[in-house]
Each structure stands twice: as C-alpha cells, then as structure tokens.
Amino acid sequence: MRVFVTGATGFIGSAIVRELLGAGHRVLGLARSDRGASALAAAGAEVHRGSLEDLDSLKRGAAAADGVIHTAFIHDFSSFEANARIDERAIEAMAAALAGTDKPLVVSAGTLGLPPGRLATEEDSPGSALPRKSESAALSAAAQGVRAMVVRLSPSVHGDGDHGFVPALVTSAREKGFALYVGDGENRWPAVHRLDAARLFRLALEKGTAGARFHGVADEGIPVRRIAQVIGRRLNVPVVSKSVAEAAEVLGFIGHAVAIDNPTSSAWTRERLGWHPTQVGLLQDLEQGRYFES
C-alpha cells in the first residue's frame, strides 16, 4: 500500500514512517522544508512537498495514495483555535480527494476531551466545546465513502525525542526549582510509547473500519503526582502541590492539562486490532534518565 503521511518528520509521524516501511508499505511523506525532505528520503520514503495550509498539495498527496495517515498539527498553543481550524480544513481537503474510494483515512486526535473522572472508552464522544475538530472532521468523511477513523492519543506520547507535556514538566521543574502537581495529584493521565502508537496507526490503516475510534493508550492512568515525584527525585528538587491557577501561571496551557483526570481504556482497540503495547511505560521511561539529560 502507498500511504500518504502528514507530520511524517515529526515525533510520532517519523516513527509511523519507519513502521510502515518495515511492514512492506510505501510511504509518501509530506515535507515543508528541504531538511524535512532530506530526512524522509534518508528514511526510504518518497517526498511530497507542501504544508497543512496548502490544500491543493494535500489533495494531490491523498489522491496519489492508497491511504492516508494524518498526524500533522501546528503546535502553537497561543493560536490554538486558528491552528485547529487549519487542521480541520486539511482533513476536509484530503477526505474530498478520497471521497467514494473506500480508502483509509486515519486521523490523530486525543483523549483529553473525553468525559473526566471515570475510565473513558472508545464509545465515549469528546466534549463539543473542544476547539480542535479533527475527530468530527474525520468521522464526517465516513459518509463520503471514505474508510475514515480516528486514533485518540494519550496526552503523554513518550520515548526518544519527546517534546510534549512531560519534557515541559521537566523543564519547568529545572527552571523553577520544584516539580508540581495539582491538588492532591491523584488525577490520572494515560500514556503510550511512540513506537507502540506507530504500530497502532499501521494496524488501524490495515484493519480499521469506517467510523472507528481507537485508543492509543498503554498506561490507563498514572497519577500525575507520581510523575512529579519521579521528576523531583531525578532533579533533586521538592515536589509541591499547586492550584490550577498557580499551575497555569507556571506552565501556561499545560497547567490546565495537568489538572485533568483522564483515565482511559484501550481494551476494545486491543481486541479489535490485535494491538498489544510492548514498550516500557511512562514511569519506566522516566527512570531511564533520558528525559533529564541536558
């Protein structure tokens, strides 16, 4: 299968490219820059120049492929709503190029918008107030004759090269002199290793059905206090409780996220796709020390 991958040079996308190539697929990777194009070529992928805002390039890439995996997103939280709209339009453009073909379109989303405070499942719908509409945009494509589906990723996708939530917590602890959690710290975060997530995207592409929602979750819910405790111990700084407002002052957007209770199951995903995470969990990954190398 020839697969068009957006975000192909990113933290998760680059792992997906290697996973697909290793499974015998061909990859057409979206590249915005010469550097990205060189990285894709070195990995053994074909290069497709363009960006999320170049809808014509996205349509051409999708039309030239047997399936699409979309992981690209502009991670500028100061313009999150605008970037969410760019993402939505990009999905709609690729879906239009695939309309009536029954080709797979696998779109990344997240678990943080699911109902908090209880174990969320693949049957749960995200809150309608979320500014990011990747899930609704993808699933709308199923009505257009596209085998569209969603992979909801944990808030922490960890592994070598991680630049997401946990590195932000580590950087903050190093700069501020303390590691923090919110309230009693018993709110839970799911997590998944990037290599396990990459395999899930491949399995969804190969086996998933239109309208399906899969969960990229290996650790169902790690209390955030435990994450903070590992960070504090590794950096030899105190671990302190903060209010949501105080955490937001320290961490910005991420301060609100670390207060969310988001335990999430992937039981149905594992059964449906035969996906079984094999990589280390988040706490084990933290203990290996790479997150604390400066």
PDB file of N, CA and C in Angstrom, residues 1 3 19-20 23 25 66-69 102-106 147-151 198-214 268-276:
ATOM      1  N   MET A   1       0.841  -1.186   0.000  1.00  0.00           N
ATOM      2  CA  MET A   1       0.000   0.000   0.000  1.00  0.00           C
ATOM      3  C   MET A   1       0.888   1.251   0.000  1.00  0.00           C
ATOM      4  N   VAL A   3       1.162   4.932   1.167  1.00  0.00           N
ATOM      5  CA  VAL A   3       0.482   5.682   2.217  1.00  0.00           C
ATOM      6  C   VAL A   3       1.010   7.111   2.256  1.00  0.00           C
ATOM      7  N   GLU A  19       7.602   2.393  10.773  1.00  0.00           N
ATOM      8  CA  GLU A  19       6.721   1.243  10.993  1.00  0.00           C
ATOM      9  C   GLU A  19       6.107   0.780   9.674  1.00  0.00           C
ATOM     10  N   LEU A  20       5.639   1.704   8.875  1.00  0.00           N
ATOM     11  CA  LEU A  20       5.020   1.353   7.595  1.00  0.00           C
ATOM     12  C   LEU A  20       6.023   0.721   6.644  1.00  0.00           C
ATOM     13  N   ALA A  23       6.870  -2.751   7.482  1.00  0.00           N
ATOM     14  CA  ALA A  23       5.793  -3.703   7.209  1.00  0.00           C
ATOM     15  C   ALA A  23       5.575  -3.914   5.717  1.00  0.00           C
ATOM     16  N   HIS A  25       5.018  -1.469   3.360  1.00  0.00           N
ATOM     17  CA  HIS A  25       4.281  -0.418   2.659  1.00  0.00           C
ATOM     18  C   HIS A  25       5.250   0.591   2.049  1.00  0.00           C
ATOM     19  N   ASP A  66      -2.866   5.106  -1.601  1.00  0.00           N
ATOM     20  CA  ASP A  66      -3.895   4.093  -1.322  1.00  0.00           C
ATOM     21  C   ASP A  66      -4.524   4.296   0.052  1.00  0.00           C
ATOM     22  N   GLY A  67      -3.971   5.213   0.823  1.00  0.00           N
ATOM     23  CA  GLY A  67      -4.490   5.517   2.143  1.00  0.00           C
ATOM     24  C   GLY A  67      -3.721   6.679   2.731  1.00  0.00           C
ATOM     25  N   VAL A  68      -4.282   7.293   3.776  1.00  0.00           N
ATOM     26  CA  VAL A  68      -3.688   8.483   4.392  1.00  0.00           C
ATOM     27  C   VAL A  68      -3.633   8.302   5.899  1.00  0.00           C
ATOM     28  N   ILE A  69      -2.500   8.689   6.489  1.00  0.00           N
ATOM     29  CA  ILE A  69      -2.382   8.826   7.938  1.00  0.00           C
ATOM     30  C   ILE A  69      -2.035  10.279   8.224  1.00  0.00           C
ATOM     31  N   ASP A 102     -13.437   4.403  -0.665  1.00  0.00           N
ATOM     32  CA  ASP A 102     -13.330   3.488   0.472  1.00  0.00           C
ATOM     33  C   ASP A 102     -11.877   3.289   0.904  1.00  0.00           C
ATOM     34  N   LYS A 103     -11.017   4.237   0.558  1.00  0.00           N
ATOM     35  CA  LYS A 103      -9.630   4.169   1.023  1.00  0.00           C
ATOM     36  C   LYS A 103      -9.553   4.631   2.476  1.00  0.00           C
ATOM     37  N   PRO A 104      -8.582   4.141   3.234  1.00  0.00           N
ATOM     38  CA  PRO A 104      -8.492   4.516   4.645  1.00  0.00           C
ATOM     39  C   PRO A 104      -7.913   5.910   4.860  1.00  0.00           C
ATOM     40  N   LEU A 105      -8.501   6.611   5.807  1.00  0.00           N
ATOM     41  CA  LEU A 105      -8.014   7.903   6.282  1.00  0.00           C
ATOM     42  C   LEU A 105      -7.954   7.803   7.803  1.00  0.00           C
ATOM     43  N   VAL A 106      -6.747   7.765   8.349  1.00  0.00           N
ATOM     44  CA  VAL A 106      -6.557   7.615   9.796  1.00  0.00           C
ATOM     45  C   VAL A 106      -6.073   8.948  10.343  1.00  0.00           C
ATOM     46  N   ARG A 147     -13.009   5.353   4.188  1.00  0.00           N
ATOM     47  CA  ARG A 147     -12.848   4.492   5.380  1.00  0.00           C
ATOM     48  C   ARG A 147     -12.103   5.289   6.438  1.00  0.00           C
ATOM     49  N   ALA A 148     -12.806   6.288   6.968  1.00  0.00           N
ATOM     50  CA  ALA A 148     -12.198   7.236   7.907  1.00  0.00           C
ATOM     51  C   ALA A 148     -12.328   6.741   9.332  1.00  0.00           C
ATOM     52  N   MET A 149     -11.266   6.957  10.113  1.00  0.00           N
ATOM     53  CA  MET A 149     -11.250   6.527  11.514  1.00  0.00           C
ATOM     54  C   MET A 149     -10.304   7.424  12.288  1.00  0.00           C
ATOM     55  N   VAL A 150     -10.346   7.286  13.603  1.00  0.00           N
ATOM     56  CA  VAL A 150      -9.582   8.167  14.490  1.00  0.00           C
ATOM     57  C   VAL A 150      -8.741   7.340  15.443  1.00  0.00           C
ATOM     58  N   VAL A 151      -7.513   7.773  15.662  1.00  0.00           N
ATOM     59  CA  VAL A 151      -6.681   7.237  16.741  1.00  0.00           C
ATOM     60  C   VAL A 151      -6.545   8.338  17.784  1.00  0.00           C
ATOM     61  N   ALA A 198       2.893   4.114  16.890  1.00  0.00           N
ATOM     62  CA  ALA A 198       3.138   3.964  15.455  1.00  0.00           C
ATOM     63  C   ALA A 198       2.552   2.653  14.938  1.00  0.00           C
ATOM     64  N   ARG A 199       2.726   1.584  15.708  1.00  0.00           N
ATOM     65  CA  ARG A 199       2.160   0.308  15.284  1.00  0.00           C
ATOM     66  C   ARG A 199       0.639   0.357  15.265  1.00  0.00           C
ATOM     67  N   LEU A 200       0.050   1.065  16.202  1.00  0.00           N
ATOM     68  CA  LEU A 200      -1.405   1.203  16.226  1.00  0.00           C
ATOM     69  C   LEU A 200      -1.908   1.909  14.969  1.00  0.00           C
ATOM     70  N   PHE A 201      -1.241   2.962  14.556  1.00  0.00           N
ATOM     71  CA  PHE A 201      -1.663   3.641  13.325  1.00  0.00           C
ATOM     72  C   PHE A 201      -1.608   2.696  12.130  1.00  0.00           C
ATOM     73  N   ARG A 202      -0.544   1.887  12.060  1.00  0.00           N
ATOM     74  CA  ARG A 202      -0.450   0.945  10.938  1.00  0.00           C
ATOM     75  C   ARG A 202      -1.594  -0.075  10.985  1.00  0.00           C
ATOM     76  N   LEU A 203      -1.875  -0.616  12.155  1.00  0.00           N
ATOM     77  CA  LEU A 203      -2.941  -1.609  12.266  1.00  0.00           C
ATOM     78  C   LEU A 203      -4.302  -1.000  11.938  1.00  0.00           C
ATOM     79  N   ALA A 204      -4.527   0.243  12.356  1.00  0.00           N
ATOM     80  CA  ALA A 204      -5.783   0.918  12.013  1.00  0.00           C
ATOM     81  C   ALA A 204      -5.899   1.073  10.506  1.00  0.00           C
ATOM     82  N   LEU A 205      -4.814   1.473   9.858  1.00  0.00           N
ATOM     83  CA  LEU A 205      -4.807   1.620   8.399  1.00  0.00           C
ATOM     84  C   LEU A 205      -5.158   0.304   7.723  1.00  0.00           C
ATOM     85  N   GLU A 206      -4.583  -0.779   8.216  1.00  0.00           N
ATOM     86  CA  GLU A 206      -4.749  -2.079   7.567  1.00  0.00           C
ATOM     87  C   GLU A 206      -6.069  -2.750   7.905  1.00  0.00           C
ATOM     88  N   LYS A 207      -6.554  -2.578   9.144  1.00  0.00           N
ATOM     89  CA  LYS A 207      -7.683  -3.377   9.609  1.00  0.00           C
ATOM     90  C   LYS A 207      -8.906  -2.559  10.029  1.00  0.00           C
ATOM     91  N   GLY A 208      -8.738  -1.255  10.229  1.00  0.00           N
ATOM     92  CA  GLY A 208      -9.804  -0.455  10.797  1.00  0.00           C
ATOM     93  C   GLY A 208     -10.995  -0.281   9.866  1.00  0.00           C
ATOM     94  N   THR A 209     -12.141  -0.032  10.468  1.00  0.00           N
ATOM     95  CA  THR A 209     -13.381   0.163   9.709  1.00  0.00           C
ATOM     96  C   THR A 209     -13.833   1.616   9.797  1.00  0.00           C
ATOM     97  N   ALA A 210     -14.641   2.012   8.838  1.00  0.00           N
ATOM     98  CA  ALA A 210     -15.120   3.390   8.777  1.00  0.00           C
ATOM     99  C   ALA A 210     -15.852   3.762  10.061  1.00  0.00           C
ATOM    100  N   GLY A 211     -15.516   4.935  10.602  1.00  0.00           N
ATOM    101  CA  GLY A 211     -16.173   5.440  11.802  1.00  0.00           C
ATOM    102  C   GLY A 211     -15.587   4.938  13.098  1.00  0.00           C
ATOM    103  N   ALA A 212     -14.561   4.101  13.042  1.00  0.00           N
ATOM    104  CA  ALA A 212     -13.987   3.536  14.271  1.00  0.00           C
ATOM    105  C   ALA A 212     -13.162   4.572  15.018  1.00  0.00           C
ATOM    106  N   ARG A 213     -13.157   4.439  16.336  1.00  0.00           N
ATOM    107  CA  ARG A 213     -12.345   5.284  17.209  1.00  0.00           C
ATOM    108  C   ARG A 213     -11.463   4.373  18.047  1.00  0.00           C
ATOM    109  N   PHE A 214     -10.162   4.510  17.867  1.00  0.00           N
ATOM    110  CA  PHE A 214      -9.199   3.670  18.563  1.00  0.00           C
ATOM    111  C   PHE A 214      -8.443   4.494  19.603  1.00  0.00           C
ATOM    112  N   TRP A 268     -11.021  -2.247  23.919  1.00  0.00           N
ATOM    113  CA  TRP A 268     -11.674  -2.560  22.646  1.00  0.00           C
ATOM    114  C   TRP A 268     -10.694  -2.451  21.493  1.00  0.00           C
ATOM    115  N   THR A 269      -9.835  -1.441  21.534  1.00  0.00           N
ATOM    116  CA  THR A 269      -8.822  -1.269  20.489  1.00  0.00           C
ATOM    117  C   THR A 269      -7.925  -2.495  20.404  1.00  0.00           C
ATOM    118  N   ARG A 270      -7.484  -2.979  21.547  1.00  0.00           N
ATOM    119  CA  ARG A 270      -6.596  -4.137  21.575  1.00  0.00           C
ATOM    120  C   ARG A 270      -7.290  -5.373  21.003  1.00  0.00           C
ATOM    121  N   GLU A 271      -8.549  -5.553  21.382  1.00  0.00           N
ATOM    122  CA  GLU A 271      -9.294  -6.711  20.893  1.00  0.00           C
ATOM    123  C   GLU A 271      -9.574  -6.601  19.399  1.00  0.00           C
ATOM    124  N   ARG A 272      -9.969  -5.422  18.963  1.00  0.00           N
ATOM    125  CA  ARG A 272     -10.375  -5.238  17.558  1.00  0.00           C
ATOM    126  C   ARG A 272      -9.191  -5.339  16.605  1.00  0.00           C
ATOM    127  N   LEU A 273      -8.048  -4.773  16.974  1.00  0.00           N
ATOM    128  CA  LEU A 273      -6.911  -4.698  16.067  1.00  0.00           C
ATOM    129  C   LEU A 273      -5.787  -5.674  16.408  1.00  0.00           C
ATOM    130  N   GLY A 274      -5.879  -6.349  17.547  1.00  0.00           N
ATOM    131  CA  GLY A 274      -4.780  -7.201  17.961  1.00  0.00           C
ATOM    132  C   GLY A 274      -3.544  -6.404  18.326  1.00  0.00           C
ATOM    133  N   TRP A 275      -3.777  -5.205  18.856  1.00  0.00           N
ATOM    134  CA  TRP A 275      -2.678  -4.307  19.242  1.00  0.00           C
ATOM    135  C   TRP A 275      -2.315  -4.557  20.695  1.00  0.00           C
ATOM    136  N   HIS A 276      -1.046  -4.826  20.933  1.00  0.00           N
ATOM    137  CA  HIS A 276      -0.591  -5.079  22.297  1.00  0.00           C
ATOM    138  C   HIS A 276       0.700  -4.298  22.527  1.00  0.00           C
TER     139      HIS A 276
END
